[in-house]
Short mmCIF file of C-alpha atoms in Angstrom, two decimals:
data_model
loop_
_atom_site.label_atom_id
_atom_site.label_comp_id
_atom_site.label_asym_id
_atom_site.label_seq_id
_atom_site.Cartn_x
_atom_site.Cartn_y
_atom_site.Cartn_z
CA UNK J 214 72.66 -11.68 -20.42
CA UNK J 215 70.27 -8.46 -19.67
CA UNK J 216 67.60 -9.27 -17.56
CA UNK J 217 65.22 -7.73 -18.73
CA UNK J 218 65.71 -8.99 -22.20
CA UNK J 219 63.17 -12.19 -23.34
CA UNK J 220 64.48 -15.51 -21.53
CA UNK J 221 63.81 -19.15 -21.53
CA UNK J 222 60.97 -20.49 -18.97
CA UNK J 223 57.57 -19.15 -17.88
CA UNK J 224 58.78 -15.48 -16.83
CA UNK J 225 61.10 -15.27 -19.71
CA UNK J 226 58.18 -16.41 -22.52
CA UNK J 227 55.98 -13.70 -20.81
CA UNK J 228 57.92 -10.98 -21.45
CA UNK J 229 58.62 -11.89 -24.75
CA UNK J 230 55.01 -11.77 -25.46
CA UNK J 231 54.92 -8.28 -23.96
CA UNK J 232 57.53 -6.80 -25.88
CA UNK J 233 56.54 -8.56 -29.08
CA UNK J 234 52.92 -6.43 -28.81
CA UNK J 235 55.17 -3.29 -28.44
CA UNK J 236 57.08 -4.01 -31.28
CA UNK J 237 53.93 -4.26 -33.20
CA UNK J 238 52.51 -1.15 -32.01
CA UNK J 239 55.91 0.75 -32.07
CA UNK J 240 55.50 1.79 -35.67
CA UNK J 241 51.75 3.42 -35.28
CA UNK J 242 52.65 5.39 -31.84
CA UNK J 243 56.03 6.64 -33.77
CA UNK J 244 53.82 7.27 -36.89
CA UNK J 245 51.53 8.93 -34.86
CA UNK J 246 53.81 11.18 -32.74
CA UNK J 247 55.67 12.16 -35.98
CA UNK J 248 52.71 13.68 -38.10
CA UNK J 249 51.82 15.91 -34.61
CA UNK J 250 55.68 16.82 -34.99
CA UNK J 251 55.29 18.01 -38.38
CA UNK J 252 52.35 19.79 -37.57
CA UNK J 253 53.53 21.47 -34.15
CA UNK J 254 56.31 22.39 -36.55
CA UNK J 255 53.83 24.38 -38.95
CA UNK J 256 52.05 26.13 -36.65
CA UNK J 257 54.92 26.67 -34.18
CA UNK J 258 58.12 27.24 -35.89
CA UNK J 259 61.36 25.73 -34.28
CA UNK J 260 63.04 29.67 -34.93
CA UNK J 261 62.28 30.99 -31.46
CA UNK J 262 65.46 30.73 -29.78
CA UNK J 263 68.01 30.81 -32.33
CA UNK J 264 66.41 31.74 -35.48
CA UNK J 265 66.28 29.97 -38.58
CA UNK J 266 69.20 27.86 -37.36
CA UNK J 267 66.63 26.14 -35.58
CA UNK J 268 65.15 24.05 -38.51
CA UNK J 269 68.54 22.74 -39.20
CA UNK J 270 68.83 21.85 -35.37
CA UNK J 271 65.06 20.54 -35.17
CA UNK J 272 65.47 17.90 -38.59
CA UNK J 273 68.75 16.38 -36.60
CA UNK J 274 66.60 16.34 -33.76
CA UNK J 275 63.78 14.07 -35.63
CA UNK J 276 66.54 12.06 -37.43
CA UNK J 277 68.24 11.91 -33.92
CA UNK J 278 64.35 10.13 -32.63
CA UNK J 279 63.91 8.01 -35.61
CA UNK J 280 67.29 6.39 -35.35
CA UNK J 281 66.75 3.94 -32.61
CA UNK J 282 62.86 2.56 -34.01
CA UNK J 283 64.60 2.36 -37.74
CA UNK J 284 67.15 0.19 -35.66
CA UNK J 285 65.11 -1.87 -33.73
CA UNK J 286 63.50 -3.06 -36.84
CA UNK J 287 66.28 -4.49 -37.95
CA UNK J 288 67.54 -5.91 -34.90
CA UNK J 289 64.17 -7.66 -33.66
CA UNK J 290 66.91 -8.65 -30.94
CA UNK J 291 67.02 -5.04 -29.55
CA UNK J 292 63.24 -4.93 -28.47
CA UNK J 293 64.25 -4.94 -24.88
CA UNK J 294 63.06 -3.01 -21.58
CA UNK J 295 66.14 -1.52 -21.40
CA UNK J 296 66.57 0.07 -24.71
CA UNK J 297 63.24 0.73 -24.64
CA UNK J 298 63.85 2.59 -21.42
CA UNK J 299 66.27 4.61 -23.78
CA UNK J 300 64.24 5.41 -26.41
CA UNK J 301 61.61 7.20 -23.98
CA UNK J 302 64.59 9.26 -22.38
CA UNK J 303 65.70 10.12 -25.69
CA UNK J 304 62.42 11.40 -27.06
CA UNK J 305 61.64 13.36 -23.76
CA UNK J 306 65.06 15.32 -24.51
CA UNK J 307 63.87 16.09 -28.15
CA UNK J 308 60.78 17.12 -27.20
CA UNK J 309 62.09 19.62 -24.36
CA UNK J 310 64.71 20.91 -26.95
CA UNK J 311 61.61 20.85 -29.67
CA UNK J 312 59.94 23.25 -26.67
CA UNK J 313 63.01 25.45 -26.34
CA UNK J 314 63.50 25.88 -30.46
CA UNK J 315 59.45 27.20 -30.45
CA UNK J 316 59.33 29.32 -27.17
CA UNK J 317 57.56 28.74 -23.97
CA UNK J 318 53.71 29.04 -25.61
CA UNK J 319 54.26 26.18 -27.98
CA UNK J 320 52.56 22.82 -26.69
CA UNK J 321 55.42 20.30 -27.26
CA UNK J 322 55.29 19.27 -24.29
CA UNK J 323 51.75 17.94 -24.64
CA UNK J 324 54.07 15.22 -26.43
CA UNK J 325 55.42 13.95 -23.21
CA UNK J 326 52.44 12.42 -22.24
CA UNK J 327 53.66 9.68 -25.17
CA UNK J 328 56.68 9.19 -24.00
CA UNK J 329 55.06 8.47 -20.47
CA UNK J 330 52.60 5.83 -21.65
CA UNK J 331 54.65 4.32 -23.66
CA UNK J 332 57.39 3.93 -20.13
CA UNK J 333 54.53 2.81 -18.21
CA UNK J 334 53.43 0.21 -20.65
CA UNK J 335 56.94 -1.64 -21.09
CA UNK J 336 58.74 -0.85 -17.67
CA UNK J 337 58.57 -2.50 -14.50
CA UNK J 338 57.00 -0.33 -11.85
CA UNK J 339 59.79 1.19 -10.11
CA UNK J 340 61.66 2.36 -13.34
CA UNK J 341 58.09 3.72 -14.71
CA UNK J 342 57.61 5.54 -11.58
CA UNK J 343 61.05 7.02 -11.56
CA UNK J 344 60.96 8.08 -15.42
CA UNK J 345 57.25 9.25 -14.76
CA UNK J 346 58.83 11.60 -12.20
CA UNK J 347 61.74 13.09 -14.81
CA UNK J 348 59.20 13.47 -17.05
CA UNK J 349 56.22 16.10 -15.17
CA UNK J 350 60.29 17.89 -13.93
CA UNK J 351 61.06 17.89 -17.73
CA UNK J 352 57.03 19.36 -18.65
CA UNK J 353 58.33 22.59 -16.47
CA UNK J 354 61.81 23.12 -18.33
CA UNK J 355 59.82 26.14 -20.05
CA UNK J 356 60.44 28.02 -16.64
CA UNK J 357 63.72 28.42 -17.04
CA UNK J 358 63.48 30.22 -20.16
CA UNK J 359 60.07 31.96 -20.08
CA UNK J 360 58.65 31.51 -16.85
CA UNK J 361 56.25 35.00 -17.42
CA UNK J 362 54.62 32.88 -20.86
CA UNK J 363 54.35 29.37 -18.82
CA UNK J 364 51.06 27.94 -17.30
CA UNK J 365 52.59 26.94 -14.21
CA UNK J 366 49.16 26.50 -12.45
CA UNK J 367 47.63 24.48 -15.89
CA UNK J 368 50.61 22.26 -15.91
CA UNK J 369 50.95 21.41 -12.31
CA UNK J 370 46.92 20.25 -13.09
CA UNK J 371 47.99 18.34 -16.25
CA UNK J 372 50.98 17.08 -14.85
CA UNK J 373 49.35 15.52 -12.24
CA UNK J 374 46.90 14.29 -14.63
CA UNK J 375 49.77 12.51 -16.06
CA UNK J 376 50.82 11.25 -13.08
CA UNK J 377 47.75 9.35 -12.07
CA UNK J 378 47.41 7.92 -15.77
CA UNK J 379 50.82 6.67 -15.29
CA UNK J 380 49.71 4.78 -11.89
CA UNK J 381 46.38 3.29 -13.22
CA UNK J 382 48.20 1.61 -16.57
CA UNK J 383 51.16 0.62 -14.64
CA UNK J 384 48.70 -0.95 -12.25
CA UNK J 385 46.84 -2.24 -15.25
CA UNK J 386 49.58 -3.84 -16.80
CA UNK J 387 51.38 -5.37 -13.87
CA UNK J 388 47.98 -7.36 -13.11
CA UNK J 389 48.12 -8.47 -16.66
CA UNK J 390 51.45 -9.58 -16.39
CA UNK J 391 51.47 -11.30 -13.03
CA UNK J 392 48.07 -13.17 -14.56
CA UNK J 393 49.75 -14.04 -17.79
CA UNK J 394 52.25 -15.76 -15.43
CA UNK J 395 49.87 -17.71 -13.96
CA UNK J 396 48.12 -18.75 -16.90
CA UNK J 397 51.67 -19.95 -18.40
CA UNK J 398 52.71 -21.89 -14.92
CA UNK J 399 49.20 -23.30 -15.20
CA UNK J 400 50.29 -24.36 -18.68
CA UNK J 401 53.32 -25.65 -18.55
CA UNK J 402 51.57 -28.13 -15.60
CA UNK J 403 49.33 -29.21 -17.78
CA UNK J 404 51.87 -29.92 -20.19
CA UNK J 405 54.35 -31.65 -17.85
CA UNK J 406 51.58 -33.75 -16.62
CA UNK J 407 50.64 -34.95 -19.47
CA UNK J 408 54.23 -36.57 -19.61
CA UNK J 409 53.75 -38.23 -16.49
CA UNK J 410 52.16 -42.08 -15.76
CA UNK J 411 50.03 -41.36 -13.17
CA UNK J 412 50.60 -44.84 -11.72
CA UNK J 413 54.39 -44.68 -11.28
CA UNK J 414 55.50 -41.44 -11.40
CA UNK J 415 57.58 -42.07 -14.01
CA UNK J 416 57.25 -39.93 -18.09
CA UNK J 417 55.20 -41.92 -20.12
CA UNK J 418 55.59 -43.11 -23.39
CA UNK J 419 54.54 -40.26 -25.65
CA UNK J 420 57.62 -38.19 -23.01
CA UNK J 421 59.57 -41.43 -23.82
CA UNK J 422 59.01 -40.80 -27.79
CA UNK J 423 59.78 -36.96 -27.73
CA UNK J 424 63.02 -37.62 -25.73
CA UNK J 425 64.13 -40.24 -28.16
CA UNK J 426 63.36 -38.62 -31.16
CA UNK J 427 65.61 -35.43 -29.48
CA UNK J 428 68.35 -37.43 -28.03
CA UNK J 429 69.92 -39.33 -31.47
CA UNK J 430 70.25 -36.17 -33.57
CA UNK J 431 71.28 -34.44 -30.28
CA UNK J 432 73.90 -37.56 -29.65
CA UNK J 433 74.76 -37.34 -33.35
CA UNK J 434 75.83 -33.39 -33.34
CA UNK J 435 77.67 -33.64 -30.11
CA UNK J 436 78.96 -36.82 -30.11
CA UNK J 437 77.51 -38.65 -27.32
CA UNK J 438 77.46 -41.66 -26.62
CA UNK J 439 73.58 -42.57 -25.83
CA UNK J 440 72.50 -45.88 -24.90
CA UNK J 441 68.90 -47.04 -23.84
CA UNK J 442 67.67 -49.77 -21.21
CA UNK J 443 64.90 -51.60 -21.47
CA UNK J 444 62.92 -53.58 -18.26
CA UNK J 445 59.98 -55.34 -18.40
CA UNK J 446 58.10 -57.64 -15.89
CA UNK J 447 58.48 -61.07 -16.14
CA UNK J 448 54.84 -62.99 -16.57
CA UNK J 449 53.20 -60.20 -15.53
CA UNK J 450 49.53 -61.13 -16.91
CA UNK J 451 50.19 -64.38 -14.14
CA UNK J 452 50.48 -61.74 -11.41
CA UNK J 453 47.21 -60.21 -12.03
CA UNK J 454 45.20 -63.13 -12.44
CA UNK J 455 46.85 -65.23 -9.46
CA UNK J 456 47.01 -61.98 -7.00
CA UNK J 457 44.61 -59.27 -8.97
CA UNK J 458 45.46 -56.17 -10.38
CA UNK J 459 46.63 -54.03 -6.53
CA UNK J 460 49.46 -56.73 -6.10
CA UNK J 461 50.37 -55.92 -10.09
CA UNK J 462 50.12 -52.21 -9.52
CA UNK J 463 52.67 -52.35 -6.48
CA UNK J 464 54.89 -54.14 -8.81
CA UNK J 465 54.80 -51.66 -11.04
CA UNK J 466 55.08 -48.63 -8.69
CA UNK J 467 58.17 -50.72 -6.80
CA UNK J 468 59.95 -50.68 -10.59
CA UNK J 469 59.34 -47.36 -10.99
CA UNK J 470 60.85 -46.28 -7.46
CA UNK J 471 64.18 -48.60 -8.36
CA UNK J 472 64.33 -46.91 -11.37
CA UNK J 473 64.35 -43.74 -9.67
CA UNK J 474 67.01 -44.78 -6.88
CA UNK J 475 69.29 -46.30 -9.44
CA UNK J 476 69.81 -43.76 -11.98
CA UNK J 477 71.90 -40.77 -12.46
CA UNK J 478 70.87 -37.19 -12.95
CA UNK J 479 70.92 -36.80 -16.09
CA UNK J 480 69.38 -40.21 -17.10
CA UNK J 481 65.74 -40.44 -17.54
CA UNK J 482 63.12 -43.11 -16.86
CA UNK J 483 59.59 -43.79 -18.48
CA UNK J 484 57.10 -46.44 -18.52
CA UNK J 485 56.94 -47.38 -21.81
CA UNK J 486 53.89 -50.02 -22.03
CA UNK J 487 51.91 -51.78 -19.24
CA UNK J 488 55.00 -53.50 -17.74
CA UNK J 489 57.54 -52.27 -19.67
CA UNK J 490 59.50 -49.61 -18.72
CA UNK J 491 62.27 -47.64 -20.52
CA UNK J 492 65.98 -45.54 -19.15
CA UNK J 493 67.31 -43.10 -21.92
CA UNK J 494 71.77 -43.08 -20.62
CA UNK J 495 74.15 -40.66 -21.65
CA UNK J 496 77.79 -41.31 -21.64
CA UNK J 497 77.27 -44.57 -20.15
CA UNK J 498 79.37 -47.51 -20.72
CA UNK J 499 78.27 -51.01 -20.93
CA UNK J 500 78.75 -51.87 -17.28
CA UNK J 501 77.54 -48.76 -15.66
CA UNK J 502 74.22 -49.44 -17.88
CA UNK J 503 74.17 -53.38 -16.92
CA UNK J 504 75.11 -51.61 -13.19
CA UNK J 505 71.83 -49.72 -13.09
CA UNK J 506 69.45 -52.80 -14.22
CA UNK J 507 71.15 -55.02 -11.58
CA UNK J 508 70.51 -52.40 -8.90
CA UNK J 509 66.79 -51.75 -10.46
CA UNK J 510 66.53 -55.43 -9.70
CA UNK J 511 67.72 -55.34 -6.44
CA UNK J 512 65.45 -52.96 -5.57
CA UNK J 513 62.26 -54.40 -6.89
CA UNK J 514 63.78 -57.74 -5.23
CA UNK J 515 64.03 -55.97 -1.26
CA UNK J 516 60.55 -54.52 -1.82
CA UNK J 517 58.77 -57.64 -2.35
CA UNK J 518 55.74 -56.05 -3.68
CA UNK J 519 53.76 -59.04 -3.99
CA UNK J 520 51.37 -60.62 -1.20
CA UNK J 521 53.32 -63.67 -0.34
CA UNK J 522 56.50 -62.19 0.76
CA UNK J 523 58.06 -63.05 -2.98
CA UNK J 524 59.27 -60.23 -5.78
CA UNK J 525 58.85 -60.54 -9.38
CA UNK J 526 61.81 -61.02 -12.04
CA UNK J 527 62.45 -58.55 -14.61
CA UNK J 528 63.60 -59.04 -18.28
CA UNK J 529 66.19 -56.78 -19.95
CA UNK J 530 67.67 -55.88 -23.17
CA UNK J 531 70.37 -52.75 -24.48
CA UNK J 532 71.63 -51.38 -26.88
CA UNK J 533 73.59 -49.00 -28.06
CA UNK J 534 73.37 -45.53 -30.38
CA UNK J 535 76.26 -46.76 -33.58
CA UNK J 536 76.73 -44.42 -36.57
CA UNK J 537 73.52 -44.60 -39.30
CA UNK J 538 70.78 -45.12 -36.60
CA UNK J 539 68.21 -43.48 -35.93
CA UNK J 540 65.77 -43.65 -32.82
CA UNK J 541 63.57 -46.14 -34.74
CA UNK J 542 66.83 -48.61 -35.31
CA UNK J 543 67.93 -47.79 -31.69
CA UNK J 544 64.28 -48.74 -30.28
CA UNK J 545 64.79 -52.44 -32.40
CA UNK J 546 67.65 -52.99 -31.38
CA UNK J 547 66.83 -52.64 -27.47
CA UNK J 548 63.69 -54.69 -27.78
CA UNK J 549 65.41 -57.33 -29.87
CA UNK J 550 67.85 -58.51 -27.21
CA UNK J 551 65.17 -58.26 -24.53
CA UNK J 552 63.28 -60.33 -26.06
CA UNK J 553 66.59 -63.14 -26.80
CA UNK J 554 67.38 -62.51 -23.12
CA UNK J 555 63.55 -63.53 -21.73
CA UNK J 556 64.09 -66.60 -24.22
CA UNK J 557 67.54 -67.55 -22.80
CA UNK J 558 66.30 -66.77 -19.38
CA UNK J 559 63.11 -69.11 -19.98
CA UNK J 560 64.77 -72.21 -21.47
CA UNK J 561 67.70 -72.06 -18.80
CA UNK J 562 65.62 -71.63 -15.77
CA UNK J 563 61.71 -73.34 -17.11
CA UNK J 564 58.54 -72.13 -17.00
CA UNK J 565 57.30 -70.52 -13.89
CA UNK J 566 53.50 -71.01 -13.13
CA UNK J 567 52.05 -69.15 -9.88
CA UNK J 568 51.23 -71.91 -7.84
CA UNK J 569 50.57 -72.15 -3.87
CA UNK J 570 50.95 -68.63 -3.53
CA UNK J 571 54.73 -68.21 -4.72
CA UNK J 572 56.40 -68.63 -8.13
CA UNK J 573 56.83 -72.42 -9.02
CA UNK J 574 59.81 -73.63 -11.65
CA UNK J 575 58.37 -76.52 -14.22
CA UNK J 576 60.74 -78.10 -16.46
CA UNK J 577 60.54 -77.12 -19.83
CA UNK J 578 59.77 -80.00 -22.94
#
């Protein structure tokens, strides 16, 4: 893949930007350069060197400069530094052939100047500064043909005239570009942390919503198998009234570390409600899901978040992505068997109540 051509991520969006305001200027600076051709032409003749021959040499030389912006604007694809690099060199050769068809007293190379802003505008300093310096060599190409009709002294001025322009927009537009950078890093934090629950770490539900409306269309097209885990806390509203809302925050921020120590890479975790907390699994079979909620466990079990010593229980239910659902089905489906598991899990072990400072079993009626 060129480098220079527009990429994915912060740098790569940036550029894009900056080449897509060339490609929208493109057509007035080649509009503009042509209609001083034609009238260069006029009042300088391209029959200097050669004779008439020349007009036939100086229309393949404006078809020659037109080809590559007629292409580009076809190929939106091709608007890269690179070829745009080109596309100078190519018009600072026409224009120093342009100079040799009309003799040494024509201004075409006034022209280069065009060419020079245009490098300076879309290159990256170094190749700017090296195609600045083949350009002011190219302005003096009249002196091998007529050095006794050339400026020398005017051109060295304008040349170096030239050059400084060249340093001050080159200067110019890296600043613009390093602060367009910052202002899309500063961005894309915002955006990324407005996907994150402050409290845990973990995405939050509206990163939990995108990701599951991506990941069944995704899973259909490659054939995936996606599953999704869901955890909640058991009786949390008892831990916040019996030990206040700290001890229920560290029980949330110790489910959101298991979560975190008991997935794989490319599974992803979210806090999907106040204690309920979501993992989105790819290729992941039933018992290396029901693997990662009985090490979540385990972990929130070792921590013992809560004051006494004791660590709460969690709830769980799983399901599956089958052919004909979609993330809404996928969603029900998870939630429906966690909430037939926290019913089987309450009738076979009773009702806890916090009681005494630890978690108390009462027989259920």
């Amino acid at each position: 893949m060129d480098k220079d051509a527009p990429g994915i991520g912060v740098t790569g969006d940036v550029t894009a930007h900056e080449l897509g305001l060339v490609r929208d200027l493109g057509p007035a600076l080649w509009i503009g350069a042509g209609l001083l051709a034609v009238v260069l032409a006029a009042m300088y003749p391209p029959t200097h060197a050669i004779g008439s021959i020349g007009w036939a040499v100086a229309a393949m030389l404006a078809v020659a400069s037109m080809s590559i912006p007629a292409w580009q604007r076809s190929h939106p694809e091709a608007f890269t530094r690179r070829i745009l690099l080109v596309q100078a060199w190519i018009s600072v050769v026409v224009i120093v052939l342009a100079q040799w068809l009309a003799g040494p007293k024509a201004p075409w190379g006034q022209l280069l100047l065009l060419s020079l802003v245009a490098a300076a505008f879309t290159q990256p300093p170094r190749r700017a500064a090296g195609f600045a310096v083949g350009t002011v060599l190219a302005a003096f190409a009249p002196l091998l043909y007529g050095a006794a009709h050339f400026p020398v002294m005017l051109w060295v001025i304008e040349a170096s005239v030239w050059l400084l322009v060249t340093v001050i927009i080159v200067a110019l537009v890296d600043r613009l570009h390093l602060r367009r950078v910052d202002l899309s890093i500063a961005e894309e934090s915002a955006r990324h942390q407005a996907r994150i629950d402050e409290l845990t770490g973990l995405l939050n539900r509206r990163a939990f919503e995108e990701a599951l409306a991506q990941i069944v269309p995704a899973d259909k097209r490659r054939e995936r198998r996606a599953t999704l885990l869901l955890l909640d806390l058991d009786r949390f509203k008892l831990i916040n009234d019996r030990y206040g809302h700290l001890a229920g925050d560290a029980c949330l921020r110790a489910v959101g570390d298991a979560l975190r120590g008991s997935v794989r890479e490319l599974d992803r975790c979210f806090r999907w409600g106040g204690d309920e907390f979501a993992v989105l699994l790819l290729d992941s079979t039933d018992e290396e899901t029901a693997a990662v909620a009985a090490r979540v466990v385990g972990r929130v079990r070792d921590s013992a978040p809560l004051p006494d010593g004791s660590a709460p229980t969690l709830g769980r239910g799983q399901a599956t992505l089958q052919s004909g659902m979609d993330a809404h089905d996928l969603l029900g489906a998870a939630d429906r068997e966690l909430l037939r598991n926290k019913a089987n899990d309450a009738r076979e072990r009773g009702v806890r109540s916090l009681t005494g400072g630890r978690f108390a079993v009462q027989p259920v009626d």
